Short mmCIF file of C-alpha atoms in Angstrom, two decimals:
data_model
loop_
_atom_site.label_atom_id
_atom_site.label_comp_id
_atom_site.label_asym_id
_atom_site.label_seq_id
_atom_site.Cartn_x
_atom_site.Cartn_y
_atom_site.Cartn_z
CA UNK Z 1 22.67 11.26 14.48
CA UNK Z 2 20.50 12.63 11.54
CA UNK Z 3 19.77 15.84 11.44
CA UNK Z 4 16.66 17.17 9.61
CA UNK Z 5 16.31 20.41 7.60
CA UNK Z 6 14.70 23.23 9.41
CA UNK Z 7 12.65 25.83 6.73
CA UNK Z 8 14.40 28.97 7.89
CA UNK Z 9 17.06 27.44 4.83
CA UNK Z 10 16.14 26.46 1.42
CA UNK Z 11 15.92 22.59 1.34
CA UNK Z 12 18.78 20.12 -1.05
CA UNK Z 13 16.17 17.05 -0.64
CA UNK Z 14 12.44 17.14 -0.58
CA UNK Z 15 9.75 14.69 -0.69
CA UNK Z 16 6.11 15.49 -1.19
CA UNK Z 17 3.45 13.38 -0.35
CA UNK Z 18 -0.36 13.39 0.90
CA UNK Z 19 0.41 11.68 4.50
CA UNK Z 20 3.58 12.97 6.29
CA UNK Z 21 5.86 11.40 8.94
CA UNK Z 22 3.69 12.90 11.91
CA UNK Z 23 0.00 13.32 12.79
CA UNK Z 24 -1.23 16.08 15.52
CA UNK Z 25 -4.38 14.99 17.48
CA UNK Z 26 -6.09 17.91 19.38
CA UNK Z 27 -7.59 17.05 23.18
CA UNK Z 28 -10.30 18.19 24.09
CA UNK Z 29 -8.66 20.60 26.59
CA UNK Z 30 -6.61 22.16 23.33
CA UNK Z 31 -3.18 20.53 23.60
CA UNK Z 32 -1.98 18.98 20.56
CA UNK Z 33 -0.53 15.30 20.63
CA UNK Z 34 2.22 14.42 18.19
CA UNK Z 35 2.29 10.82 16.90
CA UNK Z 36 5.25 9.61 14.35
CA UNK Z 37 4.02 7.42 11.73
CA UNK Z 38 5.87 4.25 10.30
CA UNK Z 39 5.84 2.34 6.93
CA UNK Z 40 9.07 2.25 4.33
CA UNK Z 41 8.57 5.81 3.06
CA UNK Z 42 9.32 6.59 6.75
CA UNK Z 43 12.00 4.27 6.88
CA UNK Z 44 13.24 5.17 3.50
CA UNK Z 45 13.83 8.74 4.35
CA UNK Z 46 16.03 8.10 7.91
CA UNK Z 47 18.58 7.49 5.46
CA UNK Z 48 18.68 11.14 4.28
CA UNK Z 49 20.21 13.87 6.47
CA UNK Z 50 19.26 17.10 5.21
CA UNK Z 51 15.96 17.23 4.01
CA UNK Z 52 12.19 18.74 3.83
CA UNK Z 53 8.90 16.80 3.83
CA UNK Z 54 5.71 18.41 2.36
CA UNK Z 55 2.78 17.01 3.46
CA UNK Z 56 -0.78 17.69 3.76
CA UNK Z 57 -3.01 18.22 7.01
CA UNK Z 58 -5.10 15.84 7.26
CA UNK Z 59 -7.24 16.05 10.40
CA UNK Z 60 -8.34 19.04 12.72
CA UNK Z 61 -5.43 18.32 14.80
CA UNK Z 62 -2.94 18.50 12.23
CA UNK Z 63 -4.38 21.78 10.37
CA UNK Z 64 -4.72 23.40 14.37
CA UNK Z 65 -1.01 22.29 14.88
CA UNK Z 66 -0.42 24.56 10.90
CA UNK Z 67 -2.11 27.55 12.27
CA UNK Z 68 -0.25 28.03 15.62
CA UNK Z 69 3.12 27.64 14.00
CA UNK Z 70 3.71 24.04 16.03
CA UNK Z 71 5.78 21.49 13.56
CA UNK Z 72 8.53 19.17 13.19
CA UNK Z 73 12.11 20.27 12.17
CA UNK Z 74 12.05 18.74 8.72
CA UNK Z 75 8.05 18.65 8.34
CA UNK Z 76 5.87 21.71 6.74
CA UNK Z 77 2.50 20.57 6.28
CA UNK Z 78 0.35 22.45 4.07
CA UNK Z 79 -3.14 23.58 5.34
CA UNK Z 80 -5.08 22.89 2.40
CA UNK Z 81 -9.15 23.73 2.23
CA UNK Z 82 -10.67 20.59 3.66
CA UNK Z 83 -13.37 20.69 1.10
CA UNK Z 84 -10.65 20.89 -1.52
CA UNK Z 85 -8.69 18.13 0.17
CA UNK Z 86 -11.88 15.76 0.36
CA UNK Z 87 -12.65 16.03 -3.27
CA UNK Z 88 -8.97 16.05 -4.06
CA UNK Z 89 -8.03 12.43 -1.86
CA UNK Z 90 -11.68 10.86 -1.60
CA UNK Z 91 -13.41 11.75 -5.15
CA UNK Z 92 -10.28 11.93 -7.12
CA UNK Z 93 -7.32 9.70 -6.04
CA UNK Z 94 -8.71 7.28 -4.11
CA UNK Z 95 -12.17 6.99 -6.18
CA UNK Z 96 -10.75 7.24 -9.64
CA UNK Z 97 -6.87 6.74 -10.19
CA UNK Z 98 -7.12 4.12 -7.41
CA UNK Z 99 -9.90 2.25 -9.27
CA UNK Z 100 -8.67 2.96 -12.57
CA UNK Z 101 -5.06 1.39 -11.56
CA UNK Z 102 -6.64 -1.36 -9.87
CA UNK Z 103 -8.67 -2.07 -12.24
CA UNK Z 104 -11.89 -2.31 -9.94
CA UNK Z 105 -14.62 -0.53 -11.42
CA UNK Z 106 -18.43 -2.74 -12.73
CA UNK Z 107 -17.53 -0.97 -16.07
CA UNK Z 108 -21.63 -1.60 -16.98
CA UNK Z 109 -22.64 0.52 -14.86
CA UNK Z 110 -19.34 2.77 -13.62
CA UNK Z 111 -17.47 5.17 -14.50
CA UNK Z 112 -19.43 7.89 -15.24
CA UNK Z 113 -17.36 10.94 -14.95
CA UNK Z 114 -19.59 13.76 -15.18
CA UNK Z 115 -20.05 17.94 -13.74
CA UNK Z 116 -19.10 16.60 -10.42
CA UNK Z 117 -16.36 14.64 -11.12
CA UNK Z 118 -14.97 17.73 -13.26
CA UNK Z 119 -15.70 19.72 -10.13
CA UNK Z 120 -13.98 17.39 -8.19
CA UNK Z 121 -11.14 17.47 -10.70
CA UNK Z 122 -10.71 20.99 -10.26
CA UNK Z 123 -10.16 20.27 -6.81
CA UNK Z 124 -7.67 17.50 -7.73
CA UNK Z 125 -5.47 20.91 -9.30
CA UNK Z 126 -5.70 22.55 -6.63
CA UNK Z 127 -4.16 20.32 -4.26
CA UNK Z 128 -1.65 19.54 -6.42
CA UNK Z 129 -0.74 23.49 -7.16
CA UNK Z 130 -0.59 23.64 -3.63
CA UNK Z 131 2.15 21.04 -3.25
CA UNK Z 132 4.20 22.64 -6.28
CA UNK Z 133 4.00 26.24 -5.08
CA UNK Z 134 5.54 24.89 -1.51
CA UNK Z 135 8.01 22.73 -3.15
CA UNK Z 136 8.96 25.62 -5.63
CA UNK Z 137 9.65 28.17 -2.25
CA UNK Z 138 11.63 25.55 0.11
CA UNK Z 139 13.71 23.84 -2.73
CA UNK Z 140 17.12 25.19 -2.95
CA UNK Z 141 18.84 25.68 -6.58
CA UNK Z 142 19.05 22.20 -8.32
CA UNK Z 143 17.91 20.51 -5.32
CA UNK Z 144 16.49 17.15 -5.68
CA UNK Z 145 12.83 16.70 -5.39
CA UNK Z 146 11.05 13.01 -4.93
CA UNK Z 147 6.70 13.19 -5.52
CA UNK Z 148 5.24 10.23 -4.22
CA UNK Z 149 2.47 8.51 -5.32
CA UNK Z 150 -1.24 9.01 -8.02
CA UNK Z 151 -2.06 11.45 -5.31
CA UNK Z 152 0.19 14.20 -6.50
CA UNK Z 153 0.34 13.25 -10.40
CA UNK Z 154 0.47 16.74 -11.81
CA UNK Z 155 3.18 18.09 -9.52
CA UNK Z 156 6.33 17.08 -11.25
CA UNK Z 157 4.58 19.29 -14.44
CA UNK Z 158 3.08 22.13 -12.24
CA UNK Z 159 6.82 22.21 -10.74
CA UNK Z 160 9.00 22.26 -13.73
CA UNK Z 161 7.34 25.39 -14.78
CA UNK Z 162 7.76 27.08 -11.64
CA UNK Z 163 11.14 26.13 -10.86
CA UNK Z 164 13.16 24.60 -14.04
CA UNK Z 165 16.68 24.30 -11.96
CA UNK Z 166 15.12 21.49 -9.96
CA UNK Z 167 15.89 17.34 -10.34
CA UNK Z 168 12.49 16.47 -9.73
CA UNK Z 169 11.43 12.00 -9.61
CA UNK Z 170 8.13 10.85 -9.54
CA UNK Z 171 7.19 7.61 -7.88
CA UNK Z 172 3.97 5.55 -8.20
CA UNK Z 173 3.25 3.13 -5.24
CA UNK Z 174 0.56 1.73 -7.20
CA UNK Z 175 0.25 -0.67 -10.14
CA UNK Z 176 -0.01 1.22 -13.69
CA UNK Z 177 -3.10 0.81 -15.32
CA UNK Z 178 -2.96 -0.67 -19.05
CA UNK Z 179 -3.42 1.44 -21.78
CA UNK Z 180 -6.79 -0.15 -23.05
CA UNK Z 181 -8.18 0.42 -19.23
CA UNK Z 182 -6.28 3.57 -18.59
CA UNK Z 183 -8.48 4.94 -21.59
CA UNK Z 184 -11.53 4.96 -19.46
CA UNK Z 185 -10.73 8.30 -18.09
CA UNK Z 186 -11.89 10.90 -20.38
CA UNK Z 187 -9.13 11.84 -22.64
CA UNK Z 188 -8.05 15.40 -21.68
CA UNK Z 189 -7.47 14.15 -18.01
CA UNK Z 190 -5.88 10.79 -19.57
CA UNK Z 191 -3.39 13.30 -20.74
CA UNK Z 192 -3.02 16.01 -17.96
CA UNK Z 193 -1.74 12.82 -16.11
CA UNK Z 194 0.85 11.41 -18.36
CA UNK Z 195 2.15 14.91 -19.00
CA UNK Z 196 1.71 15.65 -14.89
CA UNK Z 197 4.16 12.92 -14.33
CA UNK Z 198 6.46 13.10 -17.27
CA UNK Z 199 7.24 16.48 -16.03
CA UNK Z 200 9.64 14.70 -14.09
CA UNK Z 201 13.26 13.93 -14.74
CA UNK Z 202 12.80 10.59 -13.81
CA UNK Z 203 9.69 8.54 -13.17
CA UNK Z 204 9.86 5.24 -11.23
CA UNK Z 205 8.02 2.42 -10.69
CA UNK Z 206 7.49 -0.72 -8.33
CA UNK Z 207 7.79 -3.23 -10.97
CA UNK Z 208 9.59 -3.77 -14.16
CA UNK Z 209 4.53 -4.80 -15.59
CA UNK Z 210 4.09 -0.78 -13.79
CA UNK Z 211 6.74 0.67 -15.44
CA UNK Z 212 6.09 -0.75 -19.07
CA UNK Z 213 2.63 -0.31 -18.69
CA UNK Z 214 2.94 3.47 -18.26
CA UNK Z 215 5.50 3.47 -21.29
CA UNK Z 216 2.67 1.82 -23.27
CA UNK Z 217 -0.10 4.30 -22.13
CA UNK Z 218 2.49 7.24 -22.95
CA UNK Z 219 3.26 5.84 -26.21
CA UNK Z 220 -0.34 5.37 -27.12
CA UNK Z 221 -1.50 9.02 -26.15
CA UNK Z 222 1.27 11.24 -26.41
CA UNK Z 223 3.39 9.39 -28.61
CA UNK Z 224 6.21 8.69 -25.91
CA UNK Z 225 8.02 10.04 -22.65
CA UNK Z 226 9.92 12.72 -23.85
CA UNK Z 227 12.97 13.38 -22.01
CA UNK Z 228 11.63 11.63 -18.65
CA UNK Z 229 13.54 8.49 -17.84
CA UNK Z 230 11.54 5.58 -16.37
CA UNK Z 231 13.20 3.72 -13.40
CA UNK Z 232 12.13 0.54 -11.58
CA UNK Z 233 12.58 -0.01 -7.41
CA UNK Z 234 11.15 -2.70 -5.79
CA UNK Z 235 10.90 -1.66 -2.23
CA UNK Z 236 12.14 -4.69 0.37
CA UNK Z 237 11.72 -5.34 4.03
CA UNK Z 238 13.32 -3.68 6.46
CA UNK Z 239 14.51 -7.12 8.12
CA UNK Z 240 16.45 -5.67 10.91
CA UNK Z 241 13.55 -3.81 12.26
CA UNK Z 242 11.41 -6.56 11.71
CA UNK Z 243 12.81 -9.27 13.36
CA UNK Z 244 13.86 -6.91 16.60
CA UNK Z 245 10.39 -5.62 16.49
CA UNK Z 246 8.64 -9.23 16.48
CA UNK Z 247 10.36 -10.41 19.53
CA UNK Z 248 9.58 -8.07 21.74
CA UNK Z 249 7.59 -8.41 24.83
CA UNK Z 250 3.59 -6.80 23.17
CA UNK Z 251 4.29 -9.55 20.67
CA UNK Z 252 5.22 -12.63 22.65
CA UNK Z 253 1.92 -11.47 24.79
CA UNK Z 254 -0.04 -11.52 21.61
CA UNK Z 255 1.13 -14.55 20.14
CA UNK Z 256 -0.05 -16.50 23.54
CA UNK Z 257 -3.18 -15.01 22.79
CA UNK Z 258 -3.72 -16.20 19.30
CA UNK Z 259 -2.27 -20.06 19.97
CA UNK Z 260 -5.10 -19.86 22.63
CA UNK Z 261 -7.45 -18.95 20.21
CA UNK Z 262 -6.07 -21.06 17.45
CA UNK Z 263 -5.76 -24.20 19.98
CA UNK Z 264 -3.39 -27.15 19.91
CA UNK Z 265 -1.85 -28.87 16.98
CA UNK Z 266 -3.58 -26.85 14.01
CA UNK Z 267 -1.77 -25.25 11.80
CA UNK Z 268 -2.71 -21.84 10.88
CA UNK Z 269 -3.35 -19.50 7.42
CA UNK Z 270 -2.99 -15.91 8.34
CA UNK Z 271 -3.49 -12.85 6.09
CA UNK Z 272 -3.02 -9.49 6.97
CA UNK Z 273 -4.88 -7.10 5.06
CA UNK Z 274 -6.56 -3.40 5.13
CA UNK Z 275 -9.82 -4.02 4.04
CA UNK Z 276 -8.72 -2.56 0.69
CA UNK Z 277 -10.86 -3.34 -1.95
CA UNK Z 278 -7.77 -4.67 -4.15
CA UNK Z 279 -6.91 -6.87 -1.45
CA UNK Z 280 -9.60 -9.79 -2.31
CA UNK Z 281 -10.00 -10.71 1.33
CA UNK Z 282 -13.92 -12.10 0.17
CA UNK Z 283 -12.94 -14.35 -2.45
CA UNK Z 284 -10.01 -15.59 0.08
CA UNK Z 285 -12.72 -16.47 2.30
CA UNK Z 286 -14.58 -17.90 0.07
CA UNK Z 287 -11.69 -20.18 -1.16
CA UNK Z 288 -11.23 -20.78 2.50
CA UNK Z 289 -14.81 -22.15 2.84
CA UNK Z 290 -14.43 -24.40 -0.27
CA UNK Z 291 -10.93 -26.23 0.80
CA UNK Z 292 -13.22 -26.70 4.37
CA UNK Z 293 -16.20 -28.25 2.05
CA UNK Z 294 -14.09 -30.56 -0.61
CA UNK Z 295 -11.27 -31.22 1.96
CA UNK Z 296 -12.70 -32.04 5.12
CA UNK Z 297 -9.81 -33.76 6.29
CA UNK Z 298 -8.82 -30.25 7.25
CA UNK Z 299 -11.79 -29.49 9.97
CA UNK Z 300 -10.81 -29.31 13.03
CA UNK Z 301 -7.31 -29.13 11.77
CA UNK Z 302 -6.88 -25.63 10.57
CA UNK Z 303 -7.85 -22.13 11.53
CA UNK Z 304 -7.77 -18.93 9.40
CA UNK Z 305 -6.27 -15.61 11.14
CA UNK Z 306 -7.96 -12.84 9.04
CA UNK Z 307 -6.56 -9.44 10.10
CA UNK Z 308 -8.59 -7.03 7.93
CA UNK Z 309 -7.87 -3.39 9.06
CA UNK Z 310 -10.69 -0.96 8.29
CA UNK Z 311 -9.32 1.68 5.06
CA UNK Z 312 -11.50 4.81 4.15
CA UNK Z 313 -14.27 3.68 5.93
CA UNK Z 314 -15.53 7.57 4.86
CA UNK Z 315 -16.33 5.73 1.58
CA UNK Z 316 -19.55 3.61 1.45
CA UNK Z 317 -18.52 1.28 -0.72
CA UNK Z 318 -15.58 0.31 1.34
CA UNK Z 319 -17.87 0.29 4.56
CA UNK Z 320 -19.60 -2.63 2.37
CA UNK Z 321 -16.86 -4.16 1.69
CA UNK Z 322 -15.97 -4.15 5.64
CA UNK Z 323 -19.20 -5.60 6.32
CA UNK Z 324 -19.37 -7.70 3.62
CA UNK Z 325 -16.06 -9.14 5.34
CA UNK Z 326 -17.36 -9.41 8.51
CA UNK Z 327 -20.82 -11.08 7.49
CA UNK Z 328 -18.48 -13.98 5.78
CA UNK Z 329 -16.65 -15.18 8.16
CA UNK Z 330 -19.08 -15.36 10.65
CA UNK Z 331 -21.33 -17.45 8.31
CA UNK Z 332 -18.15 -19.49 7.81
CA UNK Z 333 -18.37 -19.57 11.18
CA UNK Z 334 -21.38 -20.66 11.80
CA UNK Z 335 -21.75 -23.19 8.97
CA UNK Z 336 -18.71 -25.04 10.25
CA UNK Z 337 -17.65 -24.45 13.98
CA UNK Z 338 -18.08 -26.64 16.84
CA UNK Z 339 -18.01 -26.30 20.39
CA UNK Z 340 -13.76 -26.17 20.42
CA UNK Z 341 -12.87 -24.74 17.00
CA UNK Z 342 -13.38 -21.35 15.45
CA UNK Z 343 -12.34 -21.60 11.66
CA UNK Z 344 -11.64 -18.24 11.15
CA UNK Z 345 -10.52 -15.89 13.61
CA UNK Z 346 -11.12 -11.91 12.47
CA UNK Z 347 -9.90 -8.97 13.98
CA UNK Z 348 -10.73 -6.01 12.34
CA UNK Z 349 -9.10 -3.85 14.85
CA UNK Z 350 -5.64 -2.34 13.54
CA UNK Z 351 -2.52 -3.92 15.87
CA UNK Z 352 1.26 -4.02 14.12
CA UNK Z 353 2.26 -6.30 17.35
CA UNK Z 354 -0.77 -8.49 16.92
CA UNK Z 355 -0.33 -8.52 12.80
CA UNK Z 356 3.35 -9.52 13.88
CA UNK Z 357 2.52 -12.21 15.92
CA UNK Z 358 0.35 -13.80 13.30
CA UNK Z 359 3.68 -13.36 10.79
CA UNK Z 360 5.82 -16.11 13.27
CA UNK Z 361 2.78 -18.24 13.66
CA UNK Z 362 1.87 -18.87 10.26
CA UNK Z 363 2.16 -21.79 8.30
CA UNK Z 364 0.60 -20.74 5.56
CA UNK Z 365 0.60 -16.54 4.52
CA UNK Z 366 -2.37 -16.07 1.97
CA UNK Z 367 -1.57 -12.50 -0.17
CA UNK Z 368 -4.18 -12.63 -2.88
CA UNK Z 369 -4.87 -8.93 -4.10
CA UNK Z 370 -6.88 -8.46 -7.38
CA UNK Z 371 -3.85 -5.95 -8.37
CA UNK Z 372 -1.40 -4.52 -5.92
CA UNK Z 373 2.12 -2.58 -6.61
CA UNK Z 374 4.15 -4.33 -4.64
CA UNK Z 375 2.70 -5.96 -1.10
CA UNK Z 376 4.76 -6.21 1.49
CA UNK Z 377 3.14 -8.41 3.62
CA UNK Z 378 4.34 -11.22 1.17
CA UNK Z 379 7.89 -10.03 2.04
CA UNK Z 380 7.58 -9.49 5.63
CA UNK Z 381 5.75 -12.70 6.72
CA UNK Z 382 8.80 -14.78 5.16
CA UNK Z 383 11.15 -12.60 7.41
CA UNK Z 384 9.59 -12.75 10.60
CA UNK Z 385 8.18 -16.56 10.48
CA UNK Z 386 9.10 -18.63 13.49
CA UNK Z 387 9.01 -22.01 11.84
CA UNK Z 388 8.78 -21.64 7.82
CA UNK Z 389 5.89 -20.42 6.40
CA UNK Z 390 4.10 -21.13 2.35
CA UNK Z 391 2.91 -18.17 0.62
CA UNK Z 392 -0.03 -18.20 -1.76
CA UNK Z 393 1.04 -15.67 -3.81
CA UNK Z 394 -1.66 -13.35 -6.74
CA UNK Z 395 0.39 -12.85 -9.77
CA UNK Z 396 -1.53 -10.09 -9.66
CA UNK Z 397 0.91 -8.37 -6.70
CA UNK Z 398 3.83 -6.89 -7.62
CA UNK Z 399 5.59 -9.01 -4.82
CA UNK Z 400 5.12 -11.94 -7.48
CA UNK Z 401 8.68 -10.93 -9.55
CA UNK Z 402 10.45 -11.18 -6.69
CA UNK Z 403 8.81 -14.20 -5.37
CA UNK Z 404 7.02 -15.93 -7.48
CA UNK Z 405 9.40 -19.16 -8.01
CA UNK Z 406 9.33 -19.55 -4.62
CA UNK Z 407 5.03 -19.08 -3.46
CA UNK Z 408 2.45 -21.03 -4.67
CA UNK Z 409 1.14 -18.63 -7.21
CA UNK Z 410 -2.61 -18.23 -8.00
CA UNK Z 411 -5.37 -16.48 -10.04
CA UNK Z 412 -6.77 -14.17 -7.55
CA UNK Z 413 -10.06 -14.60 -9.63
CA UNK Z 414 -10.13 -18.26 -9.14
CA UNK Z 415 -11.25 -19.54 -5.69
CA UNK Z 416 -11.15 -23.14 -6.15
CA UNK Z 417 -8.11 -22.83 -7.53
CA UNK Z 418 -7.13 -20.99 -4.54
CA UNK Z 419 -8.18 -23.54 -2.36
CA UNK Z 420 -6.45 -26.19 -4.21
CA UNK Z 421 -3.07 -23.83 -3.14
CA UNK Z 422 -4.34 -23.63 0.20
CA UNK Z 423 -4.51 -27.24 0.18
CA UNK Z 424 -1.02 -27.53 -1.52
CA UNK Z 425 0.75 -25.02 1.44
CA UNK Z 426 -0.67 -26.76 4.42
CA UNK Z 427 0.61 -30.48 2.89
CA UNK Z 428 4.35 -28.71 2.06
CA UNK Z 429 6.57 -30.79 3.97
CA UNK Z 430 8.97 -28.97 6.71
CA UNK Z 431 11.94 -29.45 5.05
CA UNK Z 432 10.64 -27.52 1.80
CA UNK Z 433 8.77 -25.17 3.27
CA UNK Z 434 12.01 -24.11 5.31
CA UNK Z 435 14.10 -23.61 2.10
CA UNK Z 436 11.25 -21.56 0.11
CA UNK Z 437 11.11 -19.19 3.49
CA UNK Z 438 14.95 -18.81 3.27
CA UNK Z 439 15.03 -17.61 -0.28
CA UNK Z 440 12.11 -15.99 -0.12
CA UNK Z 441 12.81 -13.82 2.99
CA UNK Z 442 16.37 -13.06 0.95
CA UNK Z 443 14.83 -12.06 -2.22
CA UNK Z 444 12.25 -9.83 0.37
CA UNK Z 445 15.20 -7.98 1.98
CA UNK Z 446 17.32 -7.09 -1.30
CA UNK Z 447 16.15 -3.92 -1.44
CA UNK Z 448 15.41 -2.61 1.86
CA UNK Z 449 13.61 1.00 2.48
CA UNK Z 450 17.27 3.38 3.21
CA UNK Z 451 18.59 1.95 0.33
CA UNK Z 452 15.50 1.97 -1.82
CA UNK Z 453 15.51 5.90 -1.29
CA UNK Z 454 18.64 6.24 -1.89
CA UNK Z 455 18.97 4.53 -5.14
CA UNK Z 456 15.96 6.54 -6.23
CA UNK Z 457 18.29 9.87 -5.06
CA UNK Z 458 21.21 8.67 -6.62
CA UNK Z 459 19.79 8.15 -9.90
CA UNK Z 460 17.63 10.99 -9.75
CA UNK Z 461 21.40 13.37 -9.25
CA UNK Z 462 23.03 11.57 -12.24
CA UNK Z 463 20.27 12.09 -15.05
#
């Protein structure tokens, strides 16, 4: 039975990050509705008994559930300004480190970080103080302190002065920008960032590329990482959760639905996506249409399940990128349909038993991000597949050290190159596509969430 720390006692093992373990949803007759969220930080941290979580509030739910004292044992969520919070998450994180990490911005014509982005990076501060301060009053003496993610990048600094005693990690779930690209952002914040992070005792890393890419943009700016040791954890699977989880009953229902749509005897390329602009679900389309033009053999013969789940749809650009989405496949549709076959099949409505479905169906799992730290969908198709499944693998994705010798690897830049793998998956024979699933669904699963954490802990007590 775990038990979880309670904050009338300082805490031996925190975590920070901007999205907690539970979100509150207020009715409209003023009750509050708890919902527990998943993913492998969740996972991750069942493996720790006594411990605190400092999150954020993210909604009016969640910041109504801070000011009448309601919470989980274990949780304290932090009730920051929501103006502050929106400039902090939406103009800062996820419209600058994000890009700058993923390398996404039209560099002709953006960035341009002027008064308002300094305003906004003022904001940025603030949120991050705000985490410190928290983490500074909960942690107990030399407790153990793991910051998660580019949200909260100048926390591990902010922290160390406030509280010295403290072993305090820093992970980034995110590739590392280069140093060359990493130099767009003006060169005072280029610097409050590296020294944010290296405030840390230890700073870790999804990949072996992140982790030396950092190194490089610390050695070019500051002249190196000081004392901070740099660690590397790729996060894995969580196969037993997985494969209990995609054979029950919501999924079996779901999977009838989808052969019905797919119809007899095709086989079937599924991604599984946020509609992330990373993710390259429009050039995957696109190399979708062009294996349909310059291999017709496969019409009629082949469907594409496209599970794109709207992401910060308060952001135009990603609202365009949703639509531009959406306007695809219908034209792919359209160009190349008939009366008893629908080549691509999109849902854009989020469903983890419907997403799972798609996983044991698949013969061919396309993961094609631009840049992406690690991907698990790469990992967890492998585990859950019904009958062997091909992955076209980026070698852009972090997923691609793990798997790489085992997927079809492309250029996510090159669509008829993509198609050509596309091609290459659906005429794998059954005998090799069975052995590629087996050792890629083990090399998925070597580091599963608990033990992920835990290594992170563990080294994290012995620096």
């Amino acid at each position: 039975m775990v038990t979880e720390h309670t904050s009338s006692s300082p805490a031996q093992v925190l975590v920070a990050s901007n999205r907690g373990p539970i979100t509150y949803t207020l009715g409209e007759d003023g009750t509050l509705d708890a919902r527990r969220g998943g993913g492998g930080l969740v996972s991750g941290l069942s493996a720790v008994d006594d411990k605190l979580w400092v999150c954020a509030a993210l909604g009016d739910g969640d910041r109504e559930a801070v000011r009448r004292g309601v919470g989980e044992p274990g949780v304290r969520m932090l009730d920051i300004d929501p103006e502050v919070h929106a400039d902090a998450y939406n103009g800062i994180a996820n419209s600058v480190l994000w890009f700058v990490h993923h390398l996404l911005y039209q560099t002709p014509v953006e960035p341009v970080f002027d008064t308002e982005f300094r305003r906004q990076w003022a904001s940025y501060e603030t949120y991050n103080r705000a985490f410190a301060e928290a983490l500074a009053q909960e942690a107990a003496e030399g407790a153990a302190v793991l910051v998660q993610d580019y949200h909260l990048a100048l926390v591990p600094g902010m922290l160390r002065a406030l509280r010295p005693d403290l072993r305090i990690g820093h992970f980034s779930h995110t590739p590392w920008a280069p140093v060359d690209y990493f130099r767009l952002l003006p060169d005072d914040i280029a610097e409050q960032l590296l020294h944010g992070i290296l405030g840390a005792d230890r700073a870790a890393f999804l990949t072996r590329r992140w982790a030396d890419a950092f190194i490089g943009c610390c050695t070019e700016i500051l002249g190196g990482t000081g004392r901070t040791r740099i660690g590397v954890h790729g996060l894995g699977a969580d196969a037993d959760f997985l494969r209990r989880r995609s054979h029950e009953a919501d999924v079996d229902e779901r999977m009838a639905a989808l052969r019905e749509q797919v119809g007899e005897d095709r086989k079937t390329i599924v991604r599984v996506d946020r509609t992330e602009l990373s993710k390259n679900i429009v050039r995957g389309l696109h190399a979708y249409r062009t294996l349909l033009e310059t291999r017709p053999e496969w019409r009629e013969r082949v469907v594409h399940i496209a599970f794109a789940y709207p992401s910060r749809q308060d952001l135009a650009v990603y609202r365009d990128y949703t639509a531009a989405v959406q306007s695809l496949a219908t034209e792919i549709n359209g160009s190349y349909g008939t009366e008893s076959w629908t080549p691509v099949v999109l849902h854009v409505k989020d469903d983890f038993a419907r997403s799972l479905a798609a996983y044991r169906l698949a013969d061919v799992a396309l993961v094609n991000p631009i840049r992406d730290g690690m991907n698990l969908v790469a990992k967890e198709v492998p585990v859950v597949s019904d009958h062997g499944c091909a992955l076209v693998l980026s070698r852009e994705a972090g997923a691609y050290e793990e798997l790489g010798e085992d997927a079809i690897v492309v250029n996510p830049y090159d669509v008829t190159g993509t198609a050509e793998a596309l091609h290459e998956a659906l005429m794998m024979s059954g005998d090799e596509r069975s052995g590629r699933t087996k050792r890629l669904a083990e090399a998925a699963t070597a580091l599963p969430p608990q033990q992920w954490f835990l290594d992170q802990l563990e080294a994290l007590r012995q620096e």
